[in-house]
CSV table of C-alpha atoms and ligand atoms in Angstrom, one decimal:
chain,number,residue,atom,x,y,z
J,4,MET,CA,-59.5,-32.8,52.8
J,5,GLU,CA,-59.1,-32.1,49.0
J,6,GLN,CA,-56.3,-34.4,47.5
J,7,ALA,CA,-53.5,-33.0,46.2
J,8,ASN,CA,-53.4,-32.4,42.3
J,9,ARG,CA,-50.6,-35.2,41.8
J,10,ILE,CA,-53.3,-38.2,43.5
J,11,LYS,CA,-56.1,-36.9,41.6
J,12,SER,CA,-53.9,-37.1,38.1
J,13,LEU,CA,-54.1,-41.0,38.7
J,14,PRO,CA,-56.3,-43.2,36.7
J,15,PRO,CA,-58.6,-45.4,38.2
J,16,TYR,CA,-57.4,-48.3,39.2
J,17,LEU,CA,-59.3,-51.3,37.2
J,18,PHE,CA,-58.0,-54.2,39.1
J,19,ALA,CA,-59.6,-52.5,42.4
J,20,GLU,CA,-62.8,-53.6,40.6
J,21,ILE,CA,-62.1,-57.0,39.6
J,22,ASP,CA,-60.7,-58.1,43.4
J,23,LYS,CA,-64.4,-56.7,44.5
J,24,MET,CA,-65.7,-59.1,41.9
J,25,ILE,CA,-63.6,-62.2,42.9
J,26,ASN,CA,-64.1,-61.8,46.4
J,27,LYS,CA,-67.7,-61.3,46.3
J,28,ALA,CA,-67.7,-65.2,44.2
J,29,LYS,CA,-65.3,-66.4,47.0
J,30,ASP,CA,-67.7,-65.4,49.6
J,31,GLU,CA,-70.6,-66.9,48.0
J,32,GLY,CA,-69.0,-70.3,48.0
J,33,VAL,CA,-67.5,-70.0,44.4
J,34,ASP,CA,-64.1,-72.2,44.2
J,35,VAL,CA,-62.0,-69.4,42.4
J,36,ILE,CA,-58.7,-70.3,40.1
J,37,SER,CA,-57.2,-66.9,39.4
J,38,PHE,CA,-54.9,-66.9,36.7
J,39,GLY,CA,-54.4,-63.3,37.8
J,40,ILE,CA,-52.0,-63.5,40.4
J,41,GLY,CA,-48.4,-62.0,39.4
J,42,ASP,CA,-46.7,-63.2,42.2
J,43,PRO,CA,-45.1,-66.8,42.4
J,44,ASP,CA,-47.3,-68.9,44.6
J,45,GLN,CA,-44.0,-71.4,45.7
J,46,PRO,CA,-41.7,-70.4,48.7
J,47,THR,CA,-38.7,-69.0,48.5
J,48,PRO,CA,-35.8,-71.6,48.5
J,49,ASP,CA,-34.4,-73.1,51.7
J,50,HIS,CA,-31.1,-72.3,51.5
J,51,ILE,CA,-32.1,-68.4,51.4
J,52,VAL,CA,-34.3,-68.7,54.2
J,53,GLU,CA,-31.4,-70.4,56.1
J,54,ARG,CA,-29.4,-67.3,55.7
J,55,MET,CA,-32.0,-65.1,56.6
J,56,ILE,CA,-32.5,-66.9,60.2
J,57,THR,CA,-28.9,-66.9,60.8
J,58,ALA,CA,-28.5,-63.3,59.6
J,59,VAL,CA,-31.8,-62.2,61.7
J,60,GLN,CA,-30.0,-63.6,65.1
J,61,ASP,CA,-26.8,-61.6,64.1
J,62,PRO,CA,-27.4,-57.8,66.1
J,63,SER,CA,-25.5,-56.2,63.6
J,64,THR,CA,-28.1,-56.4,61.3
J,65,HIS,CA,-30.4,-54.8,63.6
J,66,SER,CA,-29.7,-50.8,63.1
J,67,TYR,CA,-30.3,-48.9,60.3
J,68,PRO,CA,-28.8,-50.0,56.8
J,69,SER,CA,-27.2,-47.3,54.5
J,70,TYR,CA,-29.6,-46.2,51.7
J,71,GLU,CA,-27.0,-47.4,49.1
J,72,GLY,CA,-27.0,-51.2,50.3
J,73,LEU,CA,-23.9,-53.3,52.2
J,74,TYR,CA,-20.7,-53.3,50.1
J,75,SER,CA,-21.0,-56.7,50.1
J,76,TYR,CA,-24.5,-56.4,48.6
J,77,ARG,CA,-23.7,-54.8,45.6
J,78,LYS,CA,-20.5,-56.8,45.0
J,79,ALA,CA,-22.4,-59.8,45.0
J,80,VAL,CA,-24.7,-57.9,41.9
J,81,SER,CA,-21.4,-57.2,40.3
J,82,ASP,CA,-20.3,-60.7,40.5
J,83,TRP,CA,-23.7,-61.9,39.3
J,84,TYR,CA,-23.8,-59.4,36.6
J,85,LYS,CA,-20.6,-60.4,35.4
J,86,LYS,CA,-20.9,-63.9,35.5
J,87,ARG,CA,-24.4,-63.9,34.3
J,88,PHE,CA,-23.9,-61.2,31.6
J,89,GLY,CA,-20.5,-60.7,30.9
J,90,VAL,CA,-21.2,-57.2,32.5
J,91,LYS,CA,-18.6,-55.0,34.4
J,92,LEU,CA,-19.9,-52.6,37.5
J,93,ASP,CA,-18.3,-50.7,39.9
J,94,PRO,CA,-19.8,-51.2,43.5
J,95,ASP,CA,-19.3,-48.2,44.3
J,96,LYS,CA,-20.3,-46.0,41.6
J,97,GLU,CA,-22.6,-48.1,39.5
J,98,ILE,CA,-25.0,-50.1,42.0
J,99,VAL,CA,-27.4,-49.0,44.4
J,100,SER,CA,-29.8,-51.3,46.2
J,101,LEU,CA,-33.3,-50.9,46.1
J,102,ILE,CA,-36.5,-51.8,48.8
J,103,GLY,CA,-37.8,-54.1,45.4
J,104,SER,CA,-37.5,-52.8,41.8
J,105,LYS,CA,-40.8,-51.3,42.2
J,106,GLU,CA,-39.6,-48.7,44.7
J,107,GLY,CA,-36.5,-47.5,42.4
J,108,ILE,CA,-38.7,-47.7,39.4
J,109,ALA,CA,-41.4,-45.5,40.9
J,110,HIS,CA,-38.6,-42.8,42.3
J,111,PHE,CA,-36.4,-42.4,39.2
J,112,PRO,CA,-39.0,-40.5,37.7
J,113,PHE,CA,-38.3,-37.8,40.4
J,114,CYS,CA,-34.8,-37.8,39.0
J,115,TYR,CA,-35.2,-36.2,36.1
J,116,ILE,CA,-38.7,-35.5,35.2
J,117,ASN,CA,-40.1,-31.8,35.5
J,118,GLU,CA,-43.1,-30.6,35.3
J,119,GLY,CA,-44.3,-31.3,31.6
J,120,ASP,CA,-40.9,-33.3,30.5
J,121,LEU,CA,-41.9,-35.9,28.5
J,122,ALA,CA,-41.5,-39.8,28.9
J,123,LEU,CA,-42.1,-43.0,27.0
J,124,ILE,CA,-43.8,-45.8,28.3
J,125,PRO,CA,-44.7,-49.0,26.5
J,126,ASP,CA,-48.2,-50.2,26.5
J,127,PRO,CA,-49.1,-52.3,27.5
J,128,GLY,CA,-47.0,-52.5,30.3
J,129,TYR,CA,-46.5,-52.4,34.2
J,130,PRO,CA,-48.7,-49.4,35.7
J,131,VAL,CA,-46.1,-48.0,37.7
J,132,TYR,CA,-44.0,-46.4,34.8
J,133,ASN,CA,-47.1,-44.4,34.1
J,134,THR,CA,-48.0,-43.3,37.3
J,135,SER,CA,-44.7,-42.8,38.8
J,136,VAL,CA,-43.9,-39.9,35.5
J,137,LEU,CA,-47.5,-38.6,36.3
J,138,LEU,CA,-46.8,-38.3,40.3
J,139,ALA,CA,-43.4,-36.4,39.2
J,140,GLY,CA,-45.5,-34.1,36.8
J,141,GLY,CA,-44.5,-35.5,33.7
J,142,GLU,CA,-46.7,-35.9,30.3
J,143,VAL,CA,-46.7,-39.3,28.7
J,144,GLU,CA,-46.6,-40.8,25.2
J,145,PHE,CA,-47.3,-44.7,24.8
J,146,LEU,CA,-44.9,-47.3,22.9
J,147,PRO,CA,-47.4,-49.5,21.7
J,148,LEU,CA,-46.3,-53.1,21.9
J,149,LYS,CA,-47.8,-55.1,19.0
J,150,LYS,CA,-47.9,-58.8,18.2
J,151,GLU,CA,-46.7,-58.6,15.1
J,152,ASN,CA,-43.5,-56.8,15.9
J,153,ASP,CA,-43.3,-59.8,18.6
J,154,TYR,CA,-43.9,-57.3,21.4
J,155,LEU,CA,-41.0,-55.0,20.6
J,156,VAL,CA,-41.6,-51.0,20.0
J,157,ASN,CA,-41.7,-50.1,16.1
J,158,PHE,CA,-39.6,-46.8,16.3
J,159,ALA,CA,-40.2,-46.3,12.6
J,160,GLU,CA,-43.8,-45.9,14.2
J,161,ILE,CA,-43.0,-43.1,16.5
J,162,GLU,CA,-42.5,-39.4,15.0
J,163,GLU,CA,-39.7,-37.8,15.3
J,164,GLU,CA,-40.7,-35.0,17.1
J,165,VAL,CA,-41.7,-37.3,20.5
J,166,LEU,CA,-38.6,-38.6,20.3
J,167,ASN,CA,-37.0,-35.6,20.1
J,168,ASN,CA,-38.9,-34.3,23.2
J,169,ALA,CA,-38.4,-37.2,25.2
J,170,LYS,CA,-36.2,-37.6,28.4
J,171,LEU,CA,-36.8,-40.8,29.4
J,172,MET,CA,-38.0,-43.7,28.0
J,173,PHE,CA,-38.9,-47.2,30.3
J,174,LEU,CA,-38.8,-50.5,28.7
J,175,ASN,CA,-39.0,-54.0,29.8
J,176,TYR,CA,-38.0,-57.2,28.6
J,177,PRO,CA,-38.7,-60.3,29.1
J,178,ASN,CA,-41.8,-58.5,29.2
J,179,ASN,CA,-44.6,-58.1,31.6
J,180,PRO,CA,-47.9,-58.9,30.1
J,181,THR,CA,-47.1,-60.1,26.7
J,182,ALA,CA,-43.8,-62.2,27.6
J,183,GLY,CA,-42.1,-60.5,24.4
J,184,ILE,CA,-38.2,-60.9,24.5
J,185,ALA,CA,-35.6,-58.6,23.2
J,186,THR,CA,-33.4,-59.3,20.5
J,187,ARG,CA,-30.0,-57.9,20.6
J,188,GLU,CA,-30.7,-56.0,17.1
J,189,PHE,CA,-33.6,-54.1,19.2
J,190,PHE,CA,-31.4,-53.0,21.9
J,191,VAL,CA,-28.8,-52.1,19.4
J,192,GLU,CA,-31.2,-49.9,18.0
J,193,VAL,CA,-32.5,-48.5,21.0
J,194,VAL,CA,-29.0,-47.4,22.1
J,195,ARG,CA,-28.5,-45.9,19.0
J,196,LEU,CA,-31.8,-43.7,19.7
J,197,ALA,CA,-31.2,-43.0,22.8
J,198,GLN,CA,-27.8,-41.2,21.9
J,199,LYS,CA,-29.1,-39.6,18.7
J,200,HIS,CA,-32.1,-38.2,20.8
J,201,ASP,CA,-30.5,-37.8,23.9
J,202,ILE,CA,-33.2,-40.1,26.0
J,203,ILE,CA,-32.4,-41.9,29.2
J,204,VAL,CA,-33.3,-45.7,29.1
J,205,ALA,CA,-34.7,-47.5,32.0
J,206,HIS,CA,-34.9,-51.1,31.9
J,207,ASP,CA,-36.9,-53.2,33.9
J,208,SER,CA,-35.3,-56.3,33.7
J,209,ALA,CA,-37.3,-58.0,36.9
J,210,TYR,CA,-37.5,-61.4,34.9
J,211,SER,CA,-34.4,-61.9,33.5
J,212,GLU,CA,-34.1,-65.1,35.0
J,213,VAL,CA,-37.5,-66.5,34.0
J,214,TYR,CA,-36.8,-67.9,30.9
J,215,LEU,CA,-38.1,-71.2,29.9
J,216,GLU,CA,-36.2,-72.0,26.9
J,217,ASP,CA,-32.2,-72.5,26.2
J,218,GLU,CA,-31.7,-69.0,25.2
J,219,LYS,CA,-31.5,-66.7,28.3
J,220,PRO,CA,-32.4,-63.1,28.3
J,221,LEU,CA,-30.1,-60.1,27.5
J,222,SER,CA,-29.0,-57.4,30.3
J,223,PHE,CA,-29.5,-54.1,28.0
J,224,LEU,CA,-26.1,-53.4,29.5
J,225,GLU,CA,-24.7,-55.9,27.5
J,226,ILE,CA,-25.1,-53.6,24.4
J,227,PRO,CA,-21.9,-51.4,23.7
J,228,GLY,CA,-22.7,-47.6,24.8
J,229,ALA,CA,-25.6,-48.9,26.8
J,230,LYS,CA,-24.1,-47.9,30.3
J,231,GLU,CA,-23.6,-44.4,29.1
J,232,VAL,CA,-27.4,-43.7,28.6
J,233,ALA,CA,-29.3,-46.2,30.9
J,234,ILE,CA,-30.3,-47.4,34.3
J,235,GLU,CA,-31.6,-51.1,34.6
J,236,PHE,CA,-33.6,-52.4,37.5
J,237,GLY,CA,-33.2,-55.8,38.8
J,238,SER,CA,-34.8,-57.9,41.6
J,239,LEU,CA,-34.9,-61.1,43.2
J,240,SER,CA,-38.5,-61.2,43.5
J,241,LYS,CA,-39.6,-63.0,40.3
J,242,SER,CA,-36.2,-65.6,40.1
J,243,PHE,CA,-36.4,-66.8,43.7
J,244,ASN,CA,-39.9,-66.6,44.9
J,245,MET,CA,-39.2,-63.6,47.1
J,246,THR,CA,-41.6,-61.1,46.3
J,247,GLY,CA,-42.3,-60.1,49.7
J,248,TRP,CA,-38.6,-59.8,51.1
J,249,ARG,CA,-38.1,-56.4,49.1
J,250,CYS,CA,-34.8,-56.8,47.4
J,251,GLY,CA,-33.9,-55.1,44.3
J,252,TRP,CA,-31.2,-53.1,43.0
J,253,ALA,CA,-30.5,-50.8,40.1
J,254,VAL,CA,-27.5,-50.6,38.0
J,255,GLY,CA,-26.3,-48.3,35.1
J,256,LYS,CA,-24.8,-44.7,34.4
J,257,GLU,CA,-23.1,-43.3,37.5
J,258,GLU,CA,-24.9,-40.2,37.2
J,259,TYR,CA,-28.1,-42.0,37.3
J,260,ILE,CA,-27.1,-44.2,40.3
J,261,GLU,CA,-26.0,-41.2,42.1
J,262,SER,CA,-29.2,-39.1,41.4
J,263,LEU,CA,-31.5,-42.2,42.4
J,264,GLY,CA,-29.4,-42.7,45.6
J,265,ARG,CA,-29.7,-39.0,46.4
J,266,ILE,CA,-33.6,-39.5,46.2
J,267,LYS,CA,-33.5,-42.2,48.2
J,268,THR,CA,-31.1,-40.7,51.0
J,269,ASN,CA,-34.3,-38.2,51.6
J,270,ILE,CA,-37.2,-40.8,51.5
J,271,ASP,CA,-36.1,-44.5,53.0
J,272,SER,CA,-33.1,-45.9,54.9
J,273,GLY,CA,-32.5,-48.7,52.8
J,274,ILE,CA,-33.1,-52.9,52.6
J,275,PHE,CA,-33.0,-54.5,56.0
J,276,GLU,CA,-29.4,-55.8,56.5
J,277,ALA,CA,-30.6,-59.7,57.4
J,278,VAL,CA,-32.6,-59.6,53.9
J,279,GLN,CA,-29.5,-58.4,51.8
J,280,LYS,CA,-27.3,-60.8,53.3
J,281,ALA,CA,-30.0,-63.3,52.3
J,282,GLY,CA,-30.1,-61.6,48.8
J,283,ILE,CA,-26.2,-62.4,48.8
J,284,GLU,CA,-26.6,-66.2,49.3
J,285,ALA,CA,-29.4,-66.1,46.4
J,286,LEU,CA,-27.3,-64.1,44.3
J,287,ASN,CA,-24.4,-66.5,44.9
J,288,SER,CA,-26.2,-69.8,44.7
J,289,LYS,CA,-25.3,-72.1,41.7
J,290,ASN,CA,-28.5,-71.8,40.3
J,291,THR,CA,-30.0,-75.0,41.1
J,292,ALA,CA,-33.2,-73.2,42.5
J,293,ALA,CA,-33.9,-71.1,40.1
J,294,ASP,CA,-33.6,-73.8,37.5
J,295,GLU,CA,-35.9,-75.9,39.4
J,296,ILE,CA,-38.3,-72.9,39.5
J,297,ARG,CA,-38.2,-72.3,35.8
J,298,GLU,CA,-39.1,-76.0,35.2
J,299,ILE,CA,-42.1,-75.8,37.4
J,300,TYR,CA,-43.4,-72.7,35.4
J,301,ARG,CA,-42.2,-74.8,31.9
J,302,LYS,CA,-44.5,-77.6,33.1
J,303,ARG,CA,-47.5,-75.7,34.1
J,304,ARG,CA,-47.4,-73.7,30.7
J,305,ASP,CA,-47.3,-77.1,28.7
J,306,VAL,CA,-50.4,-78.4,30.5
J,307,LEU,CA,-51.9,-74.9,29.6
J,308,VAL,CA,-51.3,-74.2,26.2
J,309,GLN,CA,-51.9,-77.8,25.2
J,310,GLY,CA,-54.8,-78.1,27.0
J,311,LEU,CA,-56.6,-74.8,25.8
J,312,GLU,CA,-55.9,-76.1,22.3
J,313,LYS,CA,-57.3,-79.0,22.8
J,314,ILE,CA,-60.6,-77.2,24.0
J,315,GLY,CA,-60.4,-74.8,20.9
J,316,TRP,CA,-58.4,-71.9,22.1
J,317,LYS,CA,-55.2,-71.5,20.7
J,318,VAL,CA,-52.7,-69.3,23.0
J,319,PRO,CA,-49.3,-68.7,22.4
J,320,ALA,CA,-46.7,-70.5,24.5
J,321,ASN,CA,-44.6,-67.8,26.5
J,322,LYS,CA,-40.5,-68.6,26.4
J,323,ALA,CA,-39.9,-66.0,29.2
J,324,SER,CA,-41.8,-64.3,32.1
J,325,PHE,CA,-44.3,-66.1,33.8
J,326,TYR,CA,-47.1,-65.1,31.6
J,327,ILE,CA,-49.1,-66.0,28.5
J,328,TRP,CA,-50.9,-63.3,26.8
J,329,ALA,CA,-53.6,-64.7,24.6
J,330,GLU,CA,-55.8,-63.0,21.8
J,331,VAL,CA,-59.5,-63.5,22.9
J,332,PRO,CA,-61.4,-65.8,20.9
J,333,GLU,CA,-63.2,-64.6,17.9
J,334,ASN,CA,-66.7,-64.8,19.3
J,335,PHE,CA,-66.1,-62.5,22.4
J,336,GLN,CA,-66.2,-58.7,22.3
J,337,ASP,CA,-62.8,-57.8,24.1
J,338,GLY,CA,-61.1,-58.8,27.0
J,339,GLU,CA,-63.0,-57.4,29.7
J,340,GLN,CA,-66.3,-58.9,28.4
J,341,PHE,CA,-64.3,-62.2,27.9
J,342,SER,CA,-62.9,-62.2,31.4
J,343,LYS,CA,-66.0,-61.5,33.1
J,344,GLU,CA,-68.4,-64.6,30.9
J,345,VAL,CA,-65.5,-67.1,31.6
J,346,PHE,CA,-65.5,-66.2,35.2
J,347,GLN,CA,-69.1,-66.2,35.4
J,348,GLU,CA,-69.5,-69.2,33.9
J,349,THR,CA,-66.6,-71.1,35.6
J,350,GLY,CA,-64.9,-69.2,38.7
J,351,VAL,CA,-61.9,-69.1,36.5
J,352,PHE,CA,-60.4,-65.6,36.2
J,353,PHE,CA,-58.1,-64.3,33.5
J,354,THR,CA,-56.8,-60.6,33.8
J,355,PRO,CA,-58.1,-58.5,31.1
J,356,GLY,CA,-55.2,-56.8,29.3
J,357,ILE,CA,-56.9,-53.2,29.2
J,358,GLY,CA,-55.4,-53.1,32.4
J,359,TYR,CA,-51.8,-53.1,31.4
J,360,GLY,CA,-52.9,-50.4,28.6
J,361,GLU,CA,-55.2,-49.9,25.5
J,362,GLN,CA,-53.3,-52.0,23.5
J,363,GLY,CA,-54.4,-55.0,25.8
J,364,GLU,CA,-58.0,-54.3,24.4
J,365,ASN,CA,-58.3,-57.7,23.0
J,366,PHE,CA,-56.1,-60.0,25.2
J,367,VAL,CA,-56.3,-61.5,28.5
J,368,ARG,CA,-53.3,-62.4,30.7
J,369,LEU,CA,-53.0,-65.8,32.2
J,370,ALA,CA,-50.1,-66.2,35.1
J,371,LEU,CA,-48.8,-69.6,35.9
J,372,THR,CA,-48.7,-69.0,39.5
J,373,VAL,CA,-51.2,-72.0,39.6
J,374,PRO,CA,-50.2,-75.2,40.8
J,375,GLU,CA,-50.6,-77.9,38.2
J,376,GLU,CA,-53.8,-79.9,39.8
J,377,ARG,CA,-55.5,-76.7,39.8
J,378,ILE,CA,-54.6,-75.6,36.3
J,379,LYS,CA,-56.2,-79.7,35.3
J,380,GLU,CA,-59.2,-78.5,37.2
J,381,ALA,CA,-59.3,-75.1,35.2
J,382,LEU,CA,-59.4,-77.0,32.0
J,383,SER,CA,-62.0,-78.9,33.3
J,384,ARG,CA,-64.3,-76.6,33.7
J,385,LEU,CA,-63.6,-74.5,30.6
J,386,GLU,CA,-64.2,-77.7,28.7
J,387,GLU,CA,-67.3,-78.0,30.3
J,388,SER,CA,-68.6,-74.3,29.6
J,389,GLY,CA,-68.7,-75.1,26.2
J,390,LEU,CA,-67.6,-71.4,25.8
J,391,PHE,CA,-64.7,-72.5,23.2
J,392,SER,CA,-67.0,-74.8,21.0
Y,416,LIG,C1,-43.4,-57.8,39.6
Y,416,LIG,C2,-42.6,-56.6,38.7
Y,416,LIG,C3,-41.7,-55.7,39.1
Y,416,LIG,C4,-41.7,-55.2,40.8
Y,416,LIG,O1,-40.6,-56.1,41.2
Y,416,LIG,P1,-40.1,-56.0,42.7
Y,416,LIG,O2,-40.6,-57.0,43.8
Y,416,LIG,O3,-40.6,-54.7,43.3
Y,416,LIG,O4,-38.5,-56.1,43.0
Y,416,LIG,C5,-40.7,-54.9,38.5
Y,416,LIG,N1,-41.4,-54.6,37.1
Y,416,LIG,C6,-42.3,-55.8,36.5
Y,416,LIG,C7,-42.6,-55.9,35.1
Y,416,LIG,C8,-42.8,-56.7,37.4
Y,416,LIG,O5,-43.6,-57.7,37.1
């Protein structure tokens, strides 16, 4: 049967080929150390798992949930936003639960993008922004994120006409894959541009709690006027090692939340209520679990960055997210060739940056989801390979 055009329009999935390469090596007995995995390797904190166990034993959680989420769950998100960001949200009108934030990110373009409508997407970026706009029939213009701008969008480089035509703009800070962090001035400029050009801002805040220095990342909604132009996506996945649980939310302008809810009532039936109860437990926790998680990434980062520098490759220390976004050493052609050569010589895998967009061509992404002993093992193999000397 012929596939629908919307599926045929999707770009090829680079990572499928990479998975094949890694699996083949594993079959051949190579002890692979992969820095390619954007999924925490540590378990969910015990108190959250325990709350799940009692919730799942309560038969009231066994029925269909509501698509918008339990009131108590939305209230917990609202209380957390107040405490963490000083942002007030109405649990009834400004919050909807999501089956992981990816679900909401992928559905949101269907609320506002008609055939041919333009969306602005960061490059490099999480691939879902691009593919969901394409699936909705929209057109995409990329916003380059460059090292010299600390991976913030330089709007002076974007043509006025593009901004005038755009209906939707995705942003993501702290950023995957670059680890860029938004400044308040940057967000203020985004609000001003969104008002001026009538653009919806869809901010992906998946890494707001994965910060490794004292300064905490901002919510876009902290900026005056933001709630009139924006929807923000959040998730427990990365903050509490809960990627498998599928527990997130969207917050922001009432009209956008209502639209997303309308799509969702027609497609899914919400998050399992036991998971929502565990989610409430996570949101209400005093952050000791998240503190421990941050400390683990901080230590791994320091071991990796210092170790790489010692063998001759200087990479930047990420201040947030669990990714290091590194330019390939000069004697290699690009990220893809570098990644392949390192893998063949050492069994250590770095993700080629091109998988996240054209701007990533000369970069690789290193995820800190690898235990410290394995990082040390990777470092000694890299040193022995002589590739960096
Ligand atoms: C992991 C990730 C998400 C998705 O997280 P969920 O598990 O679906 O909540 C969203 N955005 C970015 C940038 C991510 O890296």
